[in-house]
PDB file of C-alpha atoms in Angstrom:
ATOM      1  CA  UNK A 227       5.852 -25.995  -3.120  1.00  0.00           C
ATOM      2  CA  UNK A 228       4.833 -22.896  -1.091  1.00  0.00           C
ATOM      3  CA  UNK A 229       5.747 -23.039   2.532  1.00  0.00           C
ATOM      4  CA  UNK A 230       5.336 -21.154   4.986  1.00  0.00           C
ATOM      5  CA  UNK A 231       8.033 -19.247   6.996  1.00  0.00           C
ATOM      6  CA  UNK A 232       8.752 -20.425  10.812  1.00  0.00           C
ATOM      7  CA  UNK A 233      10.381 -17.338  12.513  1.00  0.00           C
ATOM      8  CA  UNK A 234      12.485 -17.821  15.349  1.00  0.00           C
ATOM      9  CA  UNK A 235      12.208 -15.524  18.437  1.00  0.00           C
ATOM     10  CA  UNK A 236      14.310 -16.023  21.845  1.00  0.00           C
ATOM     11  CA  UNK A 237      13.444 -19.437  22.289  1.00  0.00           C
ATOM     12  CA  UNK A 238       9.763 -19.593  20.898  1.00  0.00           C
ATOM     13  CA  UNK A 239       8.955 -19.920  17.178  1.00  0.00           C
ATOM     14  CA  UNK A 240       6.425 -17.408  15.222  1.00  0.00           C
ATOM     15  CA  UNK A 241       4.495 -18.998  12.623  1.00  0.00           C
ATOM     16  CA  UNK A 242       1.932 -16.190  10.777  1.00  0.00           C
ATOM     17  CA  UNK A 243      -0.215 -17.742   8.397  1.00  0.00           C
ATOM     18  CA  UNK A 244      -1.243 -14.880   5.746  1.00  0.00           C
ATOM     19  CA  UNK A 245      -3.523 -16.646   3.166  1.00  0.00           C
ATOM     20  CA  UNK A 246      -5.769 -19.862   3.464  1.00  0.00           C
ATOM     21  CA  UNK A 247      -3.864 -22.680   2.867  1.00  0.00           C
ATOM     22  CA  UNK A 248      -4.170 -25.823   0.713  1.00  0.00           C
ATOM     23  CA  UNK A 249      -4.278 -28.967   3.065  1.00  0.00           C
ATOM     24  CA  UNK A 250      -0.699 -30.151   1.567  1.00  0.00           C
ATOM     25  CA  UNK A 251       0.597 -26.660   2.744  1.00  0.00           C
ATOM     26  CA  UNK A 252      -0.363 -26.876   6.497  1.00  0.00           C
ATOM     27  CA  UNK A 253       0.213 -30.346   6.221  1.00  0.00           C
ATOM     28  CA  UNK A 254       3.890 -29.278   5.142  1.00  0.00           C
ATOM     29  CA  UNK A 255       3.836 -26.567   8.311  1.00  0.00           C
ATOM     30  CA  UNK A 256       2.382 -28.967  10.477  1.00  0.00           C
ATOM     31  CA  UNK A 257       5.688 -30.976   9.951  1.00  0.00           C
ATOM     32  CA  UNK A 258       8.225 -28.399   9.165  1.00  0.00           C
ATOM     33  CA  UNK A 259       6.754 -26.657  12.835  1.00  0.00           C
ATOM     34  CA  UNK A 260       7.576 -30.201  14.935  1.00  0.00           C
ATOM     35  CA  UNK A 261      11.004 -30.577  12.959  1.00  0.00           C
ATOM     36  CA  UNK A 262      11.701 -26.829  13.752  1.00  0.00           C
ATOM     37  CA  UNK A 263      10.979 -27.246  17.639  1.00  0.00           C
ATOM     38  CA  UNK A 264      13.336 -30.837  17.461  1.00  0.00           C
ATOM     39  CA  UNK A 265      15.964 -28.725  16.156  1.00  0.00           C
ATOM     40  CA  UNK A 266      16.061 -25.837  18.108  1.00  0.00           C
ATOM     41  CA  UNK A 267      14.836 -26.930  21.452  1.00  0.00           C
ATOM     42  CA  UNK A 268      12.090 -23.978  20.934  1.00  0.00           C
ATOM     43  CA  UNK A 269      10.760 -24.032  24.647  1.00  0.00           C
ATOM     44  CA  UNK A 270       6.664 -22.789  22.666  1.00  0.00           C
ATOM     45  CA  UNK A 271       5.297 -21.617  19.377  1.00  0.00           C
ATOM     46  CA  UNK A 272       2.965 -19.038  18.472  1.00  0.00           C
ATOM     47  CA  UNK A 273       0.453 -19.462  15.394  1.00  0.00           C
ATOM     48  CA  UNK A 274      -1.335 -16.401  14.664  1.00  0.00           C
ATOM     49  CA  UNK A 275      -4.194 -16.862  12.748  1.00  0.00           C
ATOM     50  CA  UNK A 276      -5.980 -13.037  12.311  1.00  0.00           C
ATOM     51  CA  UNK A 277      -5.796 -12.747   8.555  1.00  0.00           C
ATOM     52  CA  UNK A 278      -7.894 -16.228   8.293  1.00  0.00           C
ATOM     53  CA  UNK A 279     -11.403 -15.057   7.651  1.00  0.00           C
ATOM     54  CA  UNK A 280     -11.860 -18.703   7.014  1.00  0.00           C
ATOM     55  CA  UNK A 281     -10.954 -22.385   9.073  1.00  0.00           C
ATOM     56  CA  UNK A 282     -12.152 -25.764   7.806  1.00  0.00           C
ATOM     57  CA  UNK A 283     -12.155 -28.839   9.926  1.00  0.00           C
ATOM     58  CA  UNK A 284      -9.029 -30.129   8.432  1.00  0.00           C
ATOM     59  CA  UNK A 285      -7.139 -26.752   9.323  1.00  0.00           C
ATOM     60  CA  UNK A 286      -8.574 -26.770  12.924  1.00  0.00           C
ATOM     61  CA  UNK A 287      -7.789 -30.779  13.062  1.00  0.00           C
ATOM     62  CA  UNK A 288      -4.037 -30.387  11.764  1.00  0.00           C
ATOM     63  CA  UNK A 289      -3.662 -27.140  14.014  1.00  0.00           C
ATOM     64  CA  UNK A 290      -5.201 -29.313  17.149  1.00  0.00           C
ATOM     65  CA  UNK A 291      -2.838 -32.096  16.452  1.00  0.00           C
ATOM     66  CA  UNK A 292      -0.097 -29.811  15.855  1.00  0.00           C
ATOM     67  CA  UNK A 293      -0.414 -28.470  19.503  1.00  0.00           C
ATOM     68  CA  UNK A 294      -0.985 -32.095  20.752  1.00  0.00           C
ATOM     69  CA  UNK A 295       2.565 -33.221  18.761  1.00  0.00           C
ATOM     70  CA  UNK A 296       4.340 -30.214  19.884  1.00  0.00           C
ATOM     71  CA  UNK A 297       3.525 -30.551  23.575  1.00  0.00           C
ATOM     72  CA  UNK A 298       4.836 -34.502  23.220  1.00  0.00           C
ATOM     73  CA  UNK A 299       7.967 -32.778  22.249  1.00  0.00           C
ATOM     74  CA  UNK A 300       8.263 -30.117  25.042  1.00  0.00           C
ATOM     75  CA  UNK A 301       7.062 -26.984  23.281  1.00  0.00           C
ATOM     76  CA  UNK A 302       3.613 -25.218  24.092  1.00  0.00           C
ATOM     77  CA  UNK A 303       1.013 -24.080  21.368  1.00  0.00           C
ATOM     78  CA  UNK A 304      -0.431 -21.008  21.363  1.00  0.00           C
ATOM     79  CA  UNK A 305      -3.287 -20.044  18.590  1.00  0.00           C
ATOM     80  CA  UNK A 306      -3.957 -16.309  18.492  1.00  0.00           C
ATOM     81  CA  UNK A 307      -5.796 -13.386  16.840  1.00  0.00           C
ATOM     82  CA  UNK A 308      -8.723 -15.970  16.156  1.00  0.00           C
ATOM     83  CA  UNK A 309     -11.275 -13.756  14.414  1.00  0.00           C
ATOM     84  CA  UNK A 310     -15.123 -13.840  15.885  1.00  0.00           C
ATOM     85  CA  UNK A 311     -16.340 -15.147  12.263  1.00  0.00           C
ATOM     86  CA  UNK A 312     -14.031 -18.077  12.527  1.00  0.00           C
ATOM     87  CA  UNK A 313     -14.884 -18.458  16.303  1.00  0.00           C
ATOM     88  CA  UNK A 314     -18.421 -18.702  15.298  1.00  0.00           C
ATOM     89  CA  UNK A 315     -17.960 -21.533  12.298  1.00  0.00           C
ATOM     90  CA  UNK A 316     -15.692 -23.517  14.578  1.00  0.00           C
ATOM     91  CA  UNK A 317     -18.349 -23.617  17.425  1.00  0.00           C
ATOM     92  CA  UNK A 318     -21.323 -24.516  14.709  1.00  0.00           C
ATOM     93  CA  UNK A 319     -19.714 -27.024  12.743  1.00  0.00           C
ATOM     94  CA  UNK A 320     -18.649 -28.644  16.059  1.00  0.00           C
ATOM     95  CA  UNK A 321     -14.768 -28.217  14.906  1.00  0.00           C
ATOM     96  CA  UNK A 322     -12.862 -28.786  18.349  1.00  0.00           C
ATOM     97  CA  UNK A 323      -9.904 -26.719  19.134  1.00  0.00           C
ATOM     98  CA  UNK A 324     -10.053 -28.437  23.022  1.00  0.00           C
ATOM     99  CA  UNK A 325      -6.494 -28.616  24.566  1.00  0.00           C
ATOM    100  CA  UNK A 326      -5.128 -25.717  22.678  1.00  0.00           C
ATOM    101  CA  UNK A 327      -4.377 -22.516  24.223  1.00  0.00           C
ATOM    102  CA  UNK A 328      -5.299 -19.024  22.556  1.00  0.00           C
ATOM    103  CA  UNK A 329      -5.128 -15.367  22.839  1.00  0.00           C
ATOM    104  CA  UNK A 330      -6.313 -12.634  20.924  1.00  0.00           C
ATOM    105  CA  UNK A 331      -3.107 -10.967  19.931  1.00  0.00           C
ATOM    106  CA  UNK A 332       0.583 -11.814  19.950  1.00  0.00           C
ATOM    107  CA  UNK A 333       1.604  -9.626  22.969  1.00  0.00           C
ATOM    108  CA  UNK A 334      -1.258 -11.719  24.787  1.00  0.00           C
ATOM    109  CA  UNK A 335       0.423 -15.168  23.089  1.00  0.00           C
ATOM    110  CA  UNK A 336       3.643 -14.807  24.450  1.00  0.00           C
ATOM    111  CA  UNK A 337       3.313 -13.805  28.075  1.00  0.00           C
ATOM    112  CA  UNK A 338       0.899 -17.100  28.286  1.00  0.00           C
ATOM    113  CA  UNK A 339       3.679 -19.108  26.617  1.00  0.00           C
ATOM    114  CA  UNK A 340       5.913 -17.390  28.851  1.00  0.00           C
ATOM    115  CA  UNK A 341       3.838 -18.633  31.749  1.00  0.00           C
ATOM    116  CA  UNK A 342       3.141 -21.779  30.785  1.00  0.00           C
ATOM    117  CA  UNK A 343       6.633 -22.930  29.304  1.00  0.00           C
ATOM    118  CA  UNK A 344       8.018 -21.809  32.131  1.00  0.00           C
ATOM    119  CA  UNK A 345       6.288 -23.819  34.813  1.00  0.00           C
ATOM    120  CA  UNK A 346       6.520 -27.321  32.253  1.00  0.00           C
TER     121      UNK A 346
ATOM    122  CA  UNK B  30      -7.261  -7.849  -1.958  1.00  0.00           C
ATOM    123  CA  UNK B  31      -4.625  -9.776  -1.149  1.00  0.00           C
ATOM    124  CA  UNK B  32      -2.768  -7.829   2.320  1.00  0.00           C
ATOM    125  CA  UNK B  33       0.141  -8.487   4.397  1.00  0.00           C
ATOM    126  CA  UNK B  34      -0.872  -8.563   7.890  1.00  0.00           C
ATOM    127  CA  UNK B  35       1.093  -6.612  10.426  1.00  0.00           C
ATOM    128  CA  UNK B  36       1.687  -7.989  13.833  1.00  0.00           C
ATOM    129  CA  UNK B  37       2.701  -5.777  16.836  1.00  0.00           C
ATOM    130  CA  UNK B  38       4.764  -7.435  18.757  1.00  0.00           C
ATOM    131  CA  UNK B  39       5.478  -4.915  22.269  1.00  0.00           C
ATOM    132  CA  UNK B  40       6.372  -1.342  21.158  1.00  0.00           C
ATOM    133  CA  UNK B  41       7.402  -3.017  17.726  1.00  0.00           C
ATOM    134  CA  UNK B  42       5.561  -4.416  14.242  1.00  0.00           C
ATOM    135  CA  UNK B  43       6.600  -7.188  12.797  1.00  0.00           C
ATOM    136  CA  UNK B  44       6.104  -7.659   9.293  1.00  0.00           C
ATOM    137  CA  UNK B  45       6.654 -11.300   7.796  1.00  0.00           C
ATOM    138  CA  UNK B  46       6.854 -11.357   3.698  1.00  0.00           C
ATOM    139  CA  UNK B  47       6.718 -14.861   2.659  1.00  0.00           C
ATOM    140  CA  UNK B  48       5.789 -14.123  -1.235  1.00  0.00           C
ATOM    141  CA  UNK B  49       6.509 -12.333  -4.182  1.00  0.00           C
ATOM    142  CA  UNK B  50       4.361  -9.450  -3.647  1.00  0.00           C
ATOM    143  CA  UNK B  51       3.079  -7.594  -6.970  1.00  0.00           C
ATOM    144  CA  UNK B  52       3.639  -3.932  -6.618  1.00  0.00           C
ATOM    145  CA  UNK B  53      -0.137  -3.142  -5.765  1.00  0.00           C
ATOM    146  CA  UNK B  54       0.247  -5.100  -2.464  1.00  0.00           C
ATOM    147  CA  UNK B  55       3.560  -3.499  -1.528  1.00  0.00           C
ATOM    148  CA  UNK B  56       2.385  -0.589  -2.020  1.00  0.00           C
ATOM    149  CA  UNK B  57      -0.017  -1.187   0.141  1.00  0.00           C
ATOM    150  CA  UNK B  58       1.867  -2.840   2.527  1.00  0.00           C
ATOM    151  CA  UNK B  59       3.875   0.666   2.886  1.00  0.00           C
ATOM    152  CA  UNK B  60       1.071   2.626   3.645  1.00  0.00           C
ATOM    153  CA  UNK B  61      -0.229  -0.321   5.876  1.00  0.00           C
ATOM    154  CA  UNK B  62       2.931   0.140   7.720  1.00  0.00           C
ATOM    155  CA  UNK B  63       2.912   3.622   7.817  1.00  0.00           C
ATOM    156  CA  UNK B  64      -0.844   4.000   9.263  1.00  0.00           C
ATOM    157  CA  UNK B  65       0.249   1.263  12.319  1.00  0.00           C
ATOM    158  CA  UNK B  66       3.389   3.501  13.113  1.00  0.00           C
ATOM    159  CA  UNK B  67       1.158   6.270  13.489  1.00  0.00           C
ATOM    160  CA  UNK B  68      -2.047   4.494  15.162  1.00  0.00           C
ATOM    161  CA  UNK B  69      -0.077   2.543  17.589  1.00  0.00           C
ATOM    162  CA  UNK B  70       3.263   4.720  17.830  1.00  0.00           C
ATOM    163  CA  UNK B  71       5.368   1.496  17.445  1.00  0.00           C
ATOM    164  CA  UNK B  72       9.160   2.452  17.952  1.00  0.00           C
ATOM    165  CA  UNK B  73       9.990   0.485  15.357  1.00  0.00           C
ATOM    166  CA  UNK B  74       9.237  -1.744  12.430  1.00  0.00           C
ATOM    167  CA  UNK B  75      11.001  -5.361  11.444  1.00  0.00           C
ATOM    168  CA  UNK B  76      10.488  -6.565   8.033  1.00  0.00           C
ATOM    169  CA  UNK B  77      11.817 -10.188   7.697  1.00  0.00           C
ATOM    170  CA  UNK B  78      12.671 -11.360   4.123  1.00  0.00           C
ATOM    171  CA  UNK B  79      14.046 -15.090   4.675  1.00  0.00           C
ATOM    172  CA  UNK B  80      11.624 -16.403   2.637  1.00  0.00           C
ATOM    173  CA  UNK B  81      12.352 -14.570  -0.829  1.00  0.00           C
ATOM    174  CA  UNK B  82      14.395 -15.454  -3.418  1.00  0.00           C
ATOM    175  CA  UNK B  83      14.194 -12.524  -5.364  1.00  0.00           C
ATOM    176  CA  UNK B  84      13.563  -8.615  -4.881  1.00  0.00           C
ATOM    177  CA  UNK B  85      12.902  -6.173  -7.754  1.00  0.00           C
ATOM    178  CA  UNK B  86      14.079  -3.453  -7.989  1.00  0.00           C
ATOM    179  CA  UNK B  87      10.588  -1.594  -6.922  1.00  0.00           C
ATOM    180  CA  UNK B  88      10.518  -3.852  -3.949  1.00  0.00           C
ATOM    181  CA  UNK B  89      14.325  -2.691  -2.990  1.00  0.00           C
ATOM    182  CA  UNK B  90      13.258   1.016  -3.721  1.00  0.00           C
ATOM    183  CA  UNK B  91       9.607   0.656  -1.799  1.00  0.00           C
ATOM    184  CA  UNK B  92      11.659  -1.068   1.243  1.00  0.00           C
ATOM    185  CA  UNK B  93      13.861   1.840   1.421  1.00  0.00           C
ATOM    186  CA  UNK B  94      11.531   4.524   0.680  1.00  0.00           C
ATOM    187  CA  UNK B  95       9.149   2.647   3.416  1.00  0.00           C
ATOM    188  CA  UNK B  96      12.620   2.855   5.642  1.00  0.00           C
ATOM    189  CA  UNK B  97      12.792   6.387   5.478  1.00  0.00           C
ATOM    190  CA  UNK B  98       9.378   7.389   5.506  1.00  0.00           C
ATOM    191  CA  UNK B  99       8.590   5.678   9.167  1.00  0.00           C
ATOM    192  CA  UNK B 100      11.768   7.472  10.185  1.00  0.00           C
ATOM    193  CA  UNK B 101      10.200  10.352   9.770  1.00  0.00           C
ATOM    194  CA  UNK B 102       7.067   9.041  11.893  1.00  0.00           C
ATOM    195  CA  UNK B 103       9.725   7.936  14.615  1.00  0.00           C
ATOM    196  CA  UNK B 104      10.241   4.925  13.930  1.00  0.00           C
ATOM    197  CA  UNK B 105      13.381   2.730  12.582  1.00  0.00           C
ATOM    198  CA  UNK B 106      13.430  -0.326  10.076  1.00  0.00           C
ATOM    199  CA  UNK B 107      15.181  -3.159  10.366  1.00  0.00           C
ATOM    200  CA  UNK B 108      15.121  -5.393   7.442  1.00  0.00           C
ATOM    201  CA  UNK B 109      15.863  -9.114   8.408  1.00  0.00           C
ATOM    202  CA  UNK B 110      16.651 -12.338   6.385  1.00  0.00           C
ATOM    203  CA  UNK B 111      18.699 -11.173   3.220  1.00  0.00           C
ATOM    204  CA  UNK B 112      19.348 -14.191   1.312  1.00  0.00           C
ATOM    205  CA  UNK B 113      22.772 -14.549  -0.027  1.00  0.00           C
ATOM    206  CA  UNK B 114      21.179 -14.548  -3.942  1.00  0.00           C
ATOM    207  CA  UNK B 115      19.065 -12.026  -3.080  1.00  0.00           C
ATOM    208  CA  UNK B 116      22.100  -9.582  -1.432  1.00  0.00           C
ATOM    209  CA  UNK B 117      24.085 -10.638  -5.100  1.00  0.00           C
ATOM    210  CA  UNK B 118      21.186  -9.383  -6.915  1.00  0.00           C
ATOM    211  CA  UNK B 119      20.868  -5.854  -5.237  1.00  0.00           C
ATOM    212  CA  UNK B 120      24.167  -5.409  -5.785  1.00  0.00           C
ATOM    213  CA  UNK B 121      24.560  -6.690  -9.353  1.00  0.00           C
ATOM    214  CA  UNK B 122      21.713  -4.883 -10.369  1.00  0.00           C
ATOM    215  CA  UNK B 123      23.280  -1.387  -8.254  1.00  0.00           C
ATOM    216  CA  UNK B 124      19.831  -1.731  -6.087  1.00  0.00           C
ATOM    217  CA  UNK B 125      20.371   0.669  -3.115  1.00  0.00           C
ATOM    218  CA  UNK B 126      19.084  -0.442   0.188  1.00  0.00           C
ATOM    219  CA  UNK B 127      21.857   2.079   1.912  1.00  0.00           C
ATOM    220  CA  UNK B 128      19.924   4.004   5.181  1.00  0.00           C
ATOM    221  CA  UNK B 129      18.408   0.900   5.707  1.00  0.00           C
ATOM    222  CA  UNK B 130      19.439  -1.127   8.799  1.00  0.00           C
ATOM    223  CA  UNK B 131      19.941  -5.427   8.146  1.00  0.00           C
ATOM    224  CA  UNK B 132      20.378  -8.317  10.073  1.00  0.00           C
ATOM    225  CA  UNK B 133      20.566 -11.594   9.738  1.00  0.00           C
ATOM    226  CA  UNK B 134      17.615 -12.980  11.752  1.00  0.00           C
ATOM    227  CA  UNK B 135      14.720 -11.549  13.787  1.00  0.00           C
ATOM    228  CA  UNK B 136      16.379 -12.129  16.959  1.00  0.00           C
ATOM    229  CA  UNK B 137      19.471  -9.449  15.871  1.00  0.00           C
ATOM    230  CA  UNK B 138      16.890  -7.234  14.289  1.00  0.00           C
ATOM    231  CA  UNK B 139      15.173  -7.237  17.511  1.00  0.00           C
ATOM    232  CA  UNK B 140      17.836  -6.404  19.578  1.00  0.00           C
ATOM    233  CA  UNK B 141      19.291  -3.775  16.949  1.00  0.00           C
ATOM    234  CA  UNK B 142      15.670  -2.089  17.056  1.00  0.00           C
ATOM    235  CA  UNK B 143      16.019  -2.016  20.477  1.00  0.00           C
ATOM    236  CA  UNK B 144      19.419  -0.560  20.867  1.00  0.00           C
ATOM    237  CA  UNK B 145      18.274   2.448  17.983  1.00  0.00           C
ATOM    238  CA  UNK B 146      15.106   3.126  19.186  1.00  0.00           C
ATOM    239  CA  UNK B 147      16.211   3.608  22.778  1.00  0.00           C
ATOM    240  CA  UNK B 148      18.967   5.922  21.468  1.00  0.00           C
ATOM    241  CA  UNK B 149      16.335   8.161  19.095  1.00  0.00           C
TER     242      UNK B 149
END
């Protein structure tokens, strides 16, 4: 099966998802990301989202609880490079991405993980 | 079509490949590359790998080729995440990735890029 890459940078992990993904994929990420963090202690991680043109519920659910898992086990979530068009179907279909942090580009990402791992 | 998004990361892109490309989209992907050196005059350009198994022999040349061509725009490539099967292959096969700078993980190819583009 397909899975996506989790890169490791300083002590925050870099997940870029390329392509839309079949729900056994991000359910795959979902747990390779929380393994990842268990194993390396990874203080946040950054999920940059700006080739989606596309989320459906149960990619904005698993990326919600994703952030929600990770912060149980000490690491920060930080969505970025959401694109308007996806801002706009998350908002109208009433998909919730409440509790999760984002920013619109990685540069962005990582100074608020920076700030916000930092003061855990 | 399919493209590889390129993430800038500071004065640096980061380029994640996480599947066998066809030659259209690296193709692409090098002139992607190119146009961001020039747009954004990133200092450099890392091009992590870890999650191939294999590399043709047009990927190996387009890597280099890509390698050389952003050096003349300024900027240096590191390539990252070499498997072992894949590093057999280029050599079995007398692939030549020789100009172009490798480490193991992004971390490394960070700091490399930052110790050869300071020096440029």
């Amino acid at each position: 099966m397909e899975r996506i890459p989790i890169l490791k940078l300083q002590s925050y992990l870099l997940v870029s998802i390329q392509t839309d993904l079949h729900d056994v994929i991000i359910t795959a990420l979902q747990e390779d990301i929380l393994k990842e963090i268990s194993e390396t202690g990874a203080r946040g991680v950054l999920i940059d989202i700006s080739a989606l043109d596309l989320v459906d519920s149960f990619m904005a659910r698993t990326l919600r609880d994703c952030g929600i898992m990770a912060g149980l086990l000490g690491a920060k979530v930080v969505i970025t490079g959401i694109q308007p068009a996806v801002a706009i179907t998350l908002v109208d279909l009433g998909l919730d991405l409440s509790g999760i942090t984002t920013a619109c580009d990685i540069d962005s990402g990582f100074e608020i993980l920076q700030e916000i791992s930092a003061i855990k």
